[in-house]
XYZ file of C-alpha atoms in Angstrom:
714
model
C -30.830 159.214 39.197
C -27.991 160.928 41.102
C -29.091 164.248 42.521
C -27.997 166.434 45.475
C -29.431 165.952 48.919
C -32.575 168.067 49.251
C -35.800 168.567 47.399
C -35.520 171.188 44.676
C -38.334 172.837 42.751
C -41.080 172.333 40.216
C -39.717 173.709 36.959
C -39.476 173.212 33.206
C -36.761 170.803 32.109
C -34.185 172.396 29.810
C -32.546 169.197 28.675
C -29.705 167.081 30.078
C -29.755 165.274 33.388
C -32.175 166.695 35.916
C -29.691 166.379 38.757
C -26.937 168.192 36.878
C -29.293 171.022 36.029
C -30.302 171.371 39.653
C -26.665 171.398 40.746
C -25.759 174.010 38.141
C -28.716 176.162 39.150
C -27.689 175.988 42.809
C -24.115 176.956 41.958
C -25.204 179.867 39.804
C -27.500 181.176 42.540
C -24.691 181.176 45.085
C -21.308 182.340 43.907
C -20.422 181.308 40.368
C -19.872 183.898 37.637
C -21.042 183.326 34.026
C -17.478 182.389 33.056
C -17.467 179.675 35.727
C -15.025 181.302 38.182
C -15.847 181.286 41.855
C -16.310 184.694 43.380
C -13.835 185.352 46.180
C -16.539 187.106 48.223
C -18.753 184.039 48.084
C -15.875 181.805 49.132
C -15.025 184.009 52.122
C -18.684 184.100 53.114
C -18.853 180.276 52.981
C -15.755 179.977 55.190
C -17.159 182.492 57.685
C -20.550 180.756 57.737
C -18.902 177.357 58.210
C -16.775 178.662 61.090
C -19.638 180.395 62.893
C -21.993 177.454 62.343
C -19.397 175.009 63.667
C -18.764 177.084 66.793
C -22.505 177.359 67.455
C -22.880 173.566 67.052
C -20.106 172.801 69.551
C -21.415 175.363 72.053
C -24.955 173.974 71.865
C -23.670 170.435 72.307
C -21.646 171.376 75.389
C -24.538 173.378 76.846
C -26.834 170.366 76.431
C -24.333 168.170 78.291
C -24.097 170.659 81.149
C -27.895 171.009 81.186
C -28.657 167.287 81.601
C -25.778 166.852 84.081
C -27.187 169.696 86.192
C -30.683 168.205 86.080
C -29.293 164.880 87.263
C -27.411 166.523 90.137
C -30.373 168.657 91.157
C -32.782 165.729 91.081
C -30.708 163.368 93.258
C -28.153 165.632 94.998
C -25.766 163.063 93.566
C -22.632 164.750 94.898
C -23.865 164.577 98.488
C -25.461 161.131 98.837
C -23.662 157.940 99.916
C -22.140 155.525 97.442
C -24.835 152.906 98.067
C -27.509 155.514 97.313
C -25.737 156.517 94.099
C -25.687 152.888 93.015
C -29.329 152.312 93.941
C -30.218 155.310 91.732
C -29.131 153.162 88.752
C -32.424 151.301 88.623
C -33.154 147.890 87.050
C -30.919 146.957 84.094
C -28.988 150.229 84.424
C -27.552 148.895 87.677
C -26.622 145.590 86.061
C -24.622 147.269 83.300
C -22.899 149.655 85.673
C -21.916 146.725 87.927
C -19.582 145.417 85.208
C -17.853 148.790 84.981
C -17.441 148.759 88.771
C -16.186 145.160 88.629
C -13.553 146.057 86.018
C -12.396 149.155 87.929
C -12.046 147.217 91.197
C -10.321 144.170 89.656
C -6.697 143.538 90.652
C -5.671 143.928 86.997
C -7.255 144.501 83.609
C -6.545 140.872 82.664
C -8.245 139.593 85.806
C -11.207 141.883 85.206
C -11.642 140.599 81.648
C -11.308 136.995 82.857
C -14.066 137.665 85.384
C -16.390 138.834 82.592
C -15.610 136.000 80.174
C -15.996 133.354 82.915
C -18.707 134.933 85.070
C -20.353 132.777 87.742
C -21.959 135.537 89.824
C -24.617 136.873 87.425
C -26.490 133.556 87.127
C -26.118 131.028 89.942
C -24.920 127.482 89.163
C -23.953 128.682 85.663
C -20.837 130.172 84.146
C -21.621 132.615 81.356
C -19.623 134.920 79.080
C -20.819 138.460 79.791
C -19.074 139.859 76.711
C -21.014 137.399 74.560
C -24.395 137.808 76.234
C -24.498 141.558 76.820
C -23.398 144.751 75.084
C -20.947 145.941 77.754
C -17.814 146.685 75.718
C -18.387 150.367 76.483
C -18.080 149.625 80.216
C -14.913 147.615 79.552
C -13.358 150.402 77.464
C -14.314 153.101 79.975
C -12.976 151.138 82.942
C -9.644 150.547 81.186
C -9.478 154.242 80.272
C -10.150 155.213 83.887
C -7.406 152.876 85.115
C -4.709 154.141 82.741
C -5.469 157.867 82.923
C -3.953 159.833 85.843
C -7.338 160.957 87.155
C -8.077 158.583 90.034
C -7.120 161.171 92.658
C -9.354 163.841 91.146
C -12.387 161.989 89.808
C -14.375 159.116 91.282
C -15.171 156.194 88.927
C -18.901 156.924 88.976
C -18.358 160.521 87.863
C -16.034 159.462 85.051
C -18.832 157.140 83.892
C -21.764 159.548 84.059
C -19.785 162.481 82.631
C -18.919 160.312 79.621
C -22.605 159.640 79.005
C -23.499 163.302 79.426
C -20.621 164.147 77.075
C -22.126 161.857 74.443
C -25.194 164.088 74.537
C -22.968 166.807 73.061
C -22.089 164.443 70.203
C -25.792 163.671 69.775
C -26.877 167.309 69.515
C -23.981 168.208 67.190
C -24.901 165.301 64.887
C -28.554 166.415 64.758
C -27.421 169.987 64.092
C -25.100 168.930 61.262
C -27.734 166.707 59.614
C -30.246 169.564 59.519
C -27.544 171.929 58.235
C -26.570 169.520 55.442
C -30.186 169.149 54.343
C -31.170 172.821 54.373
C -27.889 174.501 53.480
C -27.987 176.868 56.482
C -26.778 176.366 60.047
C -29.841 178.266 61.241
C -31.811 175.047 60.796
C -29.245 173.210 62.937
C -29.724 175.824 65.647
C -33.487 175.314 65.497
C -33.100 171.515 65.620
C -30.949 171.789 68.752
C -33.420 174.173 70.409
C -36.270 171.783 69.689
C -34.286 168.832 71.036
C -33.628 170.660 74.315
C -37.102 172.137 74.828
C -38.728 168.763 74.081
C -36.299 166.928 76.392
C -39.040 164.848 78.042
C -39.762 163.224 74.682
C -36.309 163.293 73.050
C -34.110 161.752 75.761
C -34.202 160.174 79.216
C -30.456 160.167 79.819
C -30.576 162.180 83.059
C -32.443 159.436 84.947
C -31.456 156.245 83.061
C -27.786 157.003 82.504
C -26.307 153.504 81.811
C -29.201 152.435 79.551
C -27.880 151.015 76.267
C -29.786 153.488 74.079
C -28.000 156.421 75.738
C -24.724 154.979 74.472
C -26.043 153.998 71.060
C -28.266 156.856 69.841
C -25.476 159.466 69.568
C -23.610 157.117 67.211
C -26.819 156.475 65.275
C -27.256 160.235 64.819
C -23.649 160.509 63.592
C -24.322 157.703 61.122
C -27.412 159.477 59.758
C -25.419 162.698 59.338
C -22.683 160.789 57.484
C -25.221 159.043 55.221
C -26.848 162.404 54.451
C -23.462 163.781 53.390
C -22.608 160.602 51.445
C -25.762 160.979 49.333
C -24.678 164.380 48.008
C -23.702 164.337 44.340
C -20.319 165.198 42.854
C -18.412 164.134 45.953
C -14.712 163.768 45.294
C -13.544 160.133 45.517
C -11.405 160.878 48.583
C -14.326 162.570 50.344
C -16.610 159.665 49.477
C -14.162 157.119 50.884
C -13.747 159.099 54.111
C -17.522 159.417 54.446
C -17.988 155.675 53.937
C -15.387 155.111 56.661
C -17.319 157.464 58.980
C -20.566 155.585 58.240
C -18.855 152.276 59.003
C -17.346 153.457 62.303
C -20.649 154.990 63.458
C -22.566 151.842 62.412
C -20.084 149.612 64.223
C -20.215 151.650 67.454
C -24.007 151.801 67.325
C -24.179 148.024 66.867
C -21.644 147.376 69.614
C -23.447 149.387 72.275
C -27.110 148.273 71.993
C -28.666 144.812 71.804
C -31.578 146.148 69.736
C -29.214 147.396 66.999
C -30.298 144.729 64.519
C -33.951 145.812 64.619
C -33.145 149.511 64.160
C -30.796 148.789 61.273
C -33.360 146.481 59.693
C -35.714 149.462 59.479
C -32.860 151.502 58.037
C -32.218 148.764 55.474
C -35.925 148.878 54.545
C -35.556 152.643 53.982
C -32.711 151.987 51.539
C -34.627 149.147 49.885
C -37.762 151.260 49.305
C -35.824 154.192 47.868
C -33.673 151.955 45.688
C -36.753 150.198 44.287
C -38.091 153.576 43.146
C -34.699 154.643 41.775
C -34.421 157.551 44.221
C -30.908 156.780 45.484
C -27.650 156.008 43.656
C -27.486 152.219 43.411
C -23.729 152.014 44.072
C -24.017 153.963 47.323
C -26.970 151.869 48.483
C -24.909 148.725 47.876
C -22.083 150.145 49.976
C -24.513 150.926 52.805
C -25.887 147.363 52.757
C -22.330 146.017 52.922
C -21.406 148.400 55.761
C -24.408 147.259 57.791
C -23.479 143.619 57.250
C -19.776 144.056 57.970
C -20.388 146.229 61.052
C -22.815 143.725 62.563
C -20.590 140.739 61.740
C -17.609 142.464 63.364
C -19.697 142.950 66.502
C -20.667 139.286 66.260
C -16.977 138.325 66.320
C -16.299 140.599 69.308
C -19.274 139.036 71.099
C -17.799 135.571 70.631
C -20.092 134.728 67.685
C -23.304 135.605 69.466
C -25.924 133.422 67.796
C -28.687 136.046 68.164
C -26.720 138.351 65.847
C -26.103 135.618 63.284
C -29.803 134.779 63.314
C -30.927 138.395 62.942
C -33.345 139.368 60.189
C -30.976 142.170 59.144
C -28.238 139.785 58.018
C -30.769 137.607 56.183
C -32.442 140.633 54.552
C -29.267 142.369 53.374
C -27.827 139.137 52.013
C -31.118 138.430 50.208
C -31.228 141.901 48.642
C -27.661 141.585 47.334
C -28.402 138.105 45.934
C -31.658 139.294 44.331
C -29.872 142.189 42.645
C -27.424 139.790 41.079
C -30.209 137.561 39.743
C -32.713 140.258 38.719
C -30.562 142.606 36.651
C -33.180 144.384 34.527
C -35.350 145.773 37.323
C -35.060 149.399 36.233
C -35.906 148.990 32.558
C -39.249 149.116 30.749
C -42.503 151.056 31.020
C -44.706 151.683 34.042
C -46.612 148.361 34.030
C -43.452 146.413 33.299
C -41.583 148.151 36.135
C -44.447 147.572 38.569
C -44.551 143.864 37.691
C -40.793 143.500 38.101
C -40.931 145.438 41.353
C -43.641 143.165 42.760
C -41.628 140.062 41.866
C -38.478 141.619 43.334
C -40.159 142.409 46.665
C -41.726 138.944 46.773
C -38.413 137.256 45.967
C -36.474 139.247 48.584
C -39.142 138.613 51.247
C -39.277 134.860 50.632
C -35.496 134.559 50.419
C -35.077 136.540 53.667
C -37.455 134.258 55.566
C -35.862 131.156 54.045
C -32.295 132.231 54.878
C -33.293 133.300 58.389
C -35.116 130.050 59.088
C -32.158 128.057 57.772
C -29.662 129.948 59.968
C -31.833 129.502 63.060
C -32.273 125.816 62.289
C -28.523 125.294 61.933
C -27.710 127.281 65.097
C -30.724 125.954 67.031
C -31.462 129.588 67.879
C -34.362 130.466 70.187
C -33.011 133.547 72.000
C -35.271 136.024 70.184
C -38.467 133.973 70.040
C -40.034 136.063 72.841
C -39.804 139.170 70.624
C -41.755 137.548 67.812
C -44.337 136.163 70.278
C -44.714 139.692 71.637
C -45.100 141.198 68.146
C -47.611 138.524 67.149
C -49.772 139.217 70.192
C -49.334 142.999 70.010
C -50.608 143.267 66.453
C -53.589 141.022 67.039
C -52.478 137.734 65.523
C -54.011 135.742 68.345
C -54.021 136.037 72.132
C -51.233 134.421 74.085
C -50.740 133.030 77.557
C -46.996 133.115 77.140
C -45.556 134.696 80.277
C -42.663 136.465 78.522
C -44.819 137.969 75.776
C -47.410 139.182 78.303
C -44.678 140.683 80.466
C -43.811 142.980 77.530
C -47.419 143.596 76.507
C -48.340 144.824 79.977
C -45.471 147.305 80.229
C -46.430 150.852 79.322
C -43.096 151.366 77.545
C -44.043 148.696 74.983
C -47.554 150.027 74.431
C -48.812 152.561 71.899
C -47.458 156.096 71.969
C -49.715 158.161 74.289
C -51.653 161.003 72.670
C -50.387 163.530 75.210
C -46.968 163.176 73.566
C -48.292 165.127 70.583
C -49.699 167.897 72.768
C -46.272 168.351 74.386
C -44.543 168.367 70.994
C -47.114 170.872 69.728
C -46.407 173.298 72.586
C -42.997 174.006 71.027
C -44.552 174.110 67.502
C -42.411 171.090 66.591
C -45.252 168.752 65.691
C -47.126 171.391 63.676
C -44.036 172.249 61.630
C -43.181 168.562 61.210
C -46.598 167.765 59.695
C -46.433 170.934 57.572
C -43.093 169.817 56.080
C -43.994 166.120 55.869
C -47.024 166.645 53.606
C -45.368 168.417 50.623
C -42.293 166.197 50.937
C -44.443 163.067 50.765
C -46.304 164.421 47.720
C -42.989 165.228 46.051
C -41.637 161.751 46.850
C -44.732 160.082 45.382
C -44.417 162.231 42.250
C -40.735 161.401 41.827
C -41.413 157.694 42.352
C -44.124 157.779 39.666
C -41.830 159.658 37.268
C -39.011 157.171 37.778
C -41.257 154.149 37.333
C -43.077 155.535 34.285
C -39.854 156.544 32.538
C -42.022 158.841 30.379
C -39.800 161.590 28.941
C -42.707 163.636 27.579
C -44.351 163.721 31.029
C -41.103 164.751 32.680
C -40.503 167.452 30.049
C -43.594 169.454 31.052
C -43.676 168.805 34.778
C -40.870 167.535 36.971
C -40.299 167.387 40.694
C -36.884 166.496 42.046
C -36.143 165.006 45.427
C -32.512 165.036 46.386
C -31.214 161.727 47.771
C -30.397 163.056 51.250
C -33.885 164.486 51.657
C -35.463 161.317 50.247
C -33.539 159.173 52.724
C -34.478 161.336 55.719
C -38.118 161.468 54.603
C -38.595 157.694 54.483
C -36.428 157.320 57.605
C -38.691 159.608 59.625
C -41.855 157.910 58.318
C -40.735 154.355 59.185
C -39.292 155.270 62.562
C -42.456 157.269 63.204
C -44.485 154.101 62.654
C -42.195 152.271 65.073
C -42.632 154.991 67.720
C -46.407 155.050 67.320
C -46.579 151.302 67.892
C -43.997 151.094 70.716
C -43.565 154.023 73.073
C -40.059 153.013 74.196
C -38.790 153.614 70.647
C -40.091 157.187 70.451
C -36.626 158.593 71.177
C -35.461 157.366 67.764
C -38.242 159.357 66.111
C -38.603 162.544 68.145
C -34.938 163.503 67.840
C -35.078 163.010 64.075
C -38.366 164.920 64.019
C -36.392 167.959 65.246
C -34.004 167.563 62.320
C -36.687 167.050 59.695
C -38.933 169.911 60.826
C -36.066 172.413 61.093
C -34.752 171.383 57.670
C -38.130 171.967 56.039
C -38.649 175.333 57.699
C -35.238 176.575 56.496
C -35.195 174.942 53.052
C -35.236 177.043 49.892
C -36.403 174.036 47.941
C -39.340 173.163 50.206
C -40.575 176.753 50.290
C -39.962 177.081 46.564
C -42.190 174.072 45.920
C -44.953 175.338 48.216
C -44.907 178.871 46.792
C -44.888 177.633 43.192
C -47.898 175.433 43.933
C -49.866 178.518 45.078
C -48.345 180.697 42.294
C -46.595 183.094 44.697
C -43.000 182.138 43.979
C -40.185 184.655 43.758
C -36.618 183.997 44.847
C -36.692 187.049 47.142
C -39.893 185.891 48.862
C -38.448 182.412 49.344
C -35.266 183.869 50.820
C -37.192 186.047 53.283
C -39.435 183.177 54.424
C -36.622 180.639 54.921
C -34.839 182.981 57.334
C -37.656 184.941 58.955
C -39.857 182.017 60.029
C -37.041 180.072 61.767
C -35.921 183.224 63.584
C -39.496 183.948 64.719
C -39.830 180.321 65.866
C -36.568 180.527 67.809
C -37.699 183.754 69.490
C -41.051 182.179 70.389
C -39.403 179.073 71.861
C -36.929 181.171 73.849
C -39.626 183.480 75.194
C -41.996 180.658 76.170
C -39.586 178.055 77.545
C -36.589 179.957 78.946
C -38.349 180.765 82.278
C -39.401 177.112 82.639
C -35.856 175.883 81.995
C -34.494 178.303 84.613
C -37.088 177.131 87.138
C -36.206 173.519 86.357
C -32.504 174.181 86.916
C -33.189 175.889 90.239
C -35.441 173.119 91.599
C -33.513 170.985 94.090
C -34.493 167.480 95.193
C -32.736 164.643 97.003
C -32.524 160.879 96.545
C -34.628 159.113 99.193
C -35.108 155.347 99.333
C -34.343 154.302 102.933
C -35.887 150.825 102.649
C -33.649 149.769 99.760
C -30.590 151.323 101.413
C -31.373 149.396 104.607
C -31.749 146.154 102.634
C -28.435 146.567 100.803
C -26.576 147.430 104.001
C -28.052 144.391 105.746
C -26.999 142.090 102.880
C -23.422 143.435 102.939
C -23.155 143.117 106.720
C -24.880 139.776 107.303
C -24.188 137.498 104.330
C -20.995 136.025 102.827
C -19.818 137.107 99.371
C -20.782 133.712 97.931
C -24.447 133.974 99.005
C -27.073 133.403 96.286
C -30.127 135.686 96.232
C -33.453 135.185 94.438
C -36.078 137.839 93.777
C -37.368 140.167 91.080
C -35.117 140.954 88.116
C -35.124 144.671 88.840
C -34.131 144.353 92.497
C -31.448 141.732 91.905
C -29.615 144.026 89.482
C -29.237 146.442 92.400
C -28.182 143.620 94.718
C -25.356 142.706 92.356
C -24.189 146.297 91.971
C -24.395 147.284 95.648
C -23.291 144.045 97.321
C -21.589 141.855 94.707
C -23.650 138.825 95.749
C -24.604 136.022 93.346
C -27.966 136.252 91.546
C -30.439 133.672 90.311
C -31.812 135.960 87.561
C -31.431 139.484 86.169
C -33.099 141.968 83.751
C -31.088 141.176 80.589
C -33.837 139.081 79.011
C -32.292 138.052 75.670
C -31.655 134.410 76.609
C -34.171 131.563 76.571
C -32.725 129.747 79.591
C -32.758 132.953 81.639
C -36.386 133.642 80.678
C -37.406 130.171 81.799
C -35.379 130.568 84.989
C -37.032 133.933 85.742
C -40.496 132.469 85.259
C -39.613 129.715 87.728
C -38.183 132.143 90.310
C -41.297 134.307 90.010
C -43.411 131.437 91.348
C -42.745 133.111 94.720
C -45.570 135.478 93.658
C -47.837 132.724 92.302
C -50.296 130.329 93.945
C -47.928 127.461 94.629
C -47.232 125.201 97.589
C -44.248 126.000 99.846
C -42.725 122.651 98.868
C -42.863 123.535 95.163
C -41.331 126.981 95.705
C -38.619 125.574 97.962
C -37.731 122.903 95.403
C -37.538 125.479 92.587
C -35.331 127.865 94.578
C -33.099 124.991 95.705
C -32.529 123.949 92.088
C -30.884 127.336 91.450
C -28.718 127.176 94.556
C -30.667 129.895 96.386
C -29.659 130.840 99.929
C -32.012 133.806 100.429
C -35.190 134.974 98.711
C -36.352 138.607 98.758
C -40.103 139.282 98.584
C -41.408 142.741 97.696
C -44.781 144.016 98.878
C -44.927 146.300 95.824
C -45.141 143.169 93.647
C -47.134 140.897 95.941
C -49.842 143.548 96.429
C -49.291 145.378 93.149
C -51.754 148.093 92.153
C -49.788 149.871 89.429
C -51.224 147.699 86.658
C -54.856 146.832 86.100
C -56.241 143.351 86.651
C -54.834 140.977 84.053
C -51.512 142.803 83.850
C -50.244 142.516 87.414
C -47.291 140.161 87.693
C -49.303 137.808 89.887
C -52.064 137.740 87.228
C -49.591 136.850 84.481
C -48.275 133.997 86.611
C -51.806 132.775 87.394
C -52.739 132.765 83.701
C -49.524 130.968 82.726
C -50.167 128.393 85.481
C -53.805 127.940 84.456
C -55.203 129.501 87.624
C -58.054 131.966 88.165
C -56.890 135.533 88.839
C -57.560 137.427 92.075
C -60.252 140.083 92.408
C -63.510 140.885 90.674
C -63.650 140.367 86.944
C -63.909 137.768 84.241
C -61.626 134.768 83.796
C -61.166 132.568 80.766
C -63.421 129.498 81.093
C -60.621 126.921 81.212
C -58.801 128.573 84.140
C -59.181 126.658 87.425
C -58.921 127.678 91.095
C -55.530 126.916 92.598
C -55.217 124.331 95.358
C -52.843 126.639 97.247
C -52.941 130.281 98.410
C -50.526 132.893 97.063
C -47.057 132.106 98.370
C -45.872 135.695 99.010
C -48.925 136.366 101.194
C -49.161 133.049 103.036
C -45.475 132.855 104.011
C -45.903 135.932 106.253
C -48.324 134.001 108.517
C -45.435 131.806 109.764
C -47.392 128.573 109.343
C -45.451 125.346 110.065
C -45.603 124.209 106.430
C -43.685 127.376 105.510
C -41.333 127.810 108.487
C -39.938 124.317 107.968
C -38.415 125.576 104.708
C -38.123 129.375 105.149
C -36.976 131.547 108.051
C -37.503 135.303 107.986
C -34.210 137.083 108.708
C -34.973 140.661 107.631
C -37.963 142.872 107.012
C -38.923 146.502 106.645
C -41.892 148.338 105.138
C -41.004 147.176 101.606
C -38.903 144.006 101.710
C -39.033 140.603 103.421
C -35.938 138.378 103.266
C -36.200 134.637 103.985
C -33.373 132.183 104.427
C -33.834 128.734 102.913
C -33.409 125.751 105.235
C -30.696 123.220 104.388
C -32.389 119.816 104.538
C -30.334 116.678 104.289
């Protein structure tokens, strides 16, 4: 059933295709005379509205970029601090990613820089790895090459070129959200409201100002562009040339999204499920859904080629699922024929067939490729959703991080302060009812039922509805993924508040519908909401922009300066993943492990290195560190005496459980855990006992860090 892209109204059917009738009604209401000629006044008004709306979108996007850039500067005094402090401000994996940009910029030539990434022996000691295969860093490569060839070196430091690019992508992000809302509602006022909500809910919609190089800050703007392009693609009566250009836009956005984030396959799997659900209920044009499946597959496979046939991509559930759906369609050709019970039976078999085929294909691919890189994710999901407790160190490491826990309830109170959450729920309820009604109508295929009562849901609105529901479920279960939902929540809520069709449905249900009343509501309520948001939050934004802070981490700065001054470039350092990413960025020294966790060998290596915080003998720890070529080991008091997590989730507790040892402190232990024969290494080494000093010599310490040099025994 091909229909336009928003929900229309409850009305009597007058014959012919429902979608065509809705399209004709919309045209007649706007600017078409009875003889079918377009009124010149209406055309001029459309051009004026398009121009003004476009200018507003660009201005809001640029203002958002300036806003987050100013917050970043004010928070760190980035322009005034030393280079080492700037680099330390890129915490954990952010520092690792930025180090490859720095490496490419400082290389003698582009060719030498690329060779250093493809044959990297500094990120993991005693191993040579291909960074372009293992990590999504093509954006750093592209940006570094751009910086080298543009005549800007004398005017702009490399770090500013990098961060300004990321802040500039925020403009693309906001414009894409604005356009999506505009396409759905038919008025750029909804785009304005979506942008306002995105900015005023910044704490819950983005974290770009303090995690600049994070992969999601590169990827989410392209994801928003893709959603806008899909929303436009699902409009009816698109000219063939426009449809081809839109498909090209969807492909480019999908490819860039996939290229810039390692979690792309999981996000696009949810998107594929959105398409699958809507296609099963005949709510999207089948041909366009097929094209979207193919675009997802081709985009991901192209990324796979660029990442030197990364096996984790080939073994992704997305590739298996999309291939299974396309195969199932070929085999099961009569899915959309028959009565209600017949359709339900066929639908059940179709879902069962696709599910079984997906698992079979995925298992076969992983068996052929001997793929185990993503097993930690499935262990984590199994434990998270209560399918048995686990002592697996990697799974527990994720489970104990707040970012991978449930979405905190105070998120909803913050979203409610701007009225966003209230409006979102208000729009979601009638849209869900309409979607259920349309699904029942399509499955029943009962013409007499549809003749007396029909609800239409335009494909673009249907897609965005199921999209927001599924990504909402993801956000509720995993807090780190909330940024995928909250930004789209701004779009969905603003669309509903400005939609003639949504208000028409609501007013007809309560028997208060008139076209004039609908028109007044769709414009007055958004304007009142905008005025309320401006009045309530403008003073807070001004205060935020005027608040000045400064980066201050003297202990880490002292450590990095000591490493650069007192160790050769070929020195190998061991320590926590988060700290070592900074060591690589600030000093260029060789690491034993790092925060990019999507590799089985690295996960096992990290667990072994982390025995420095477990209850192990000095001989065992020395032997482990020696096996990775370690010259120096850095111990952190913040980990050794950690208090941030509760008992059972501290890093030392996770290591004790994995090693079968009783945890420290008061509390219960599982009955099969035993006391360790040795004290905790990170505590005992500081006593300078002979059994420790024979292997380790302390060479540096401050209030936070202790650095020990490993002895070289014959």
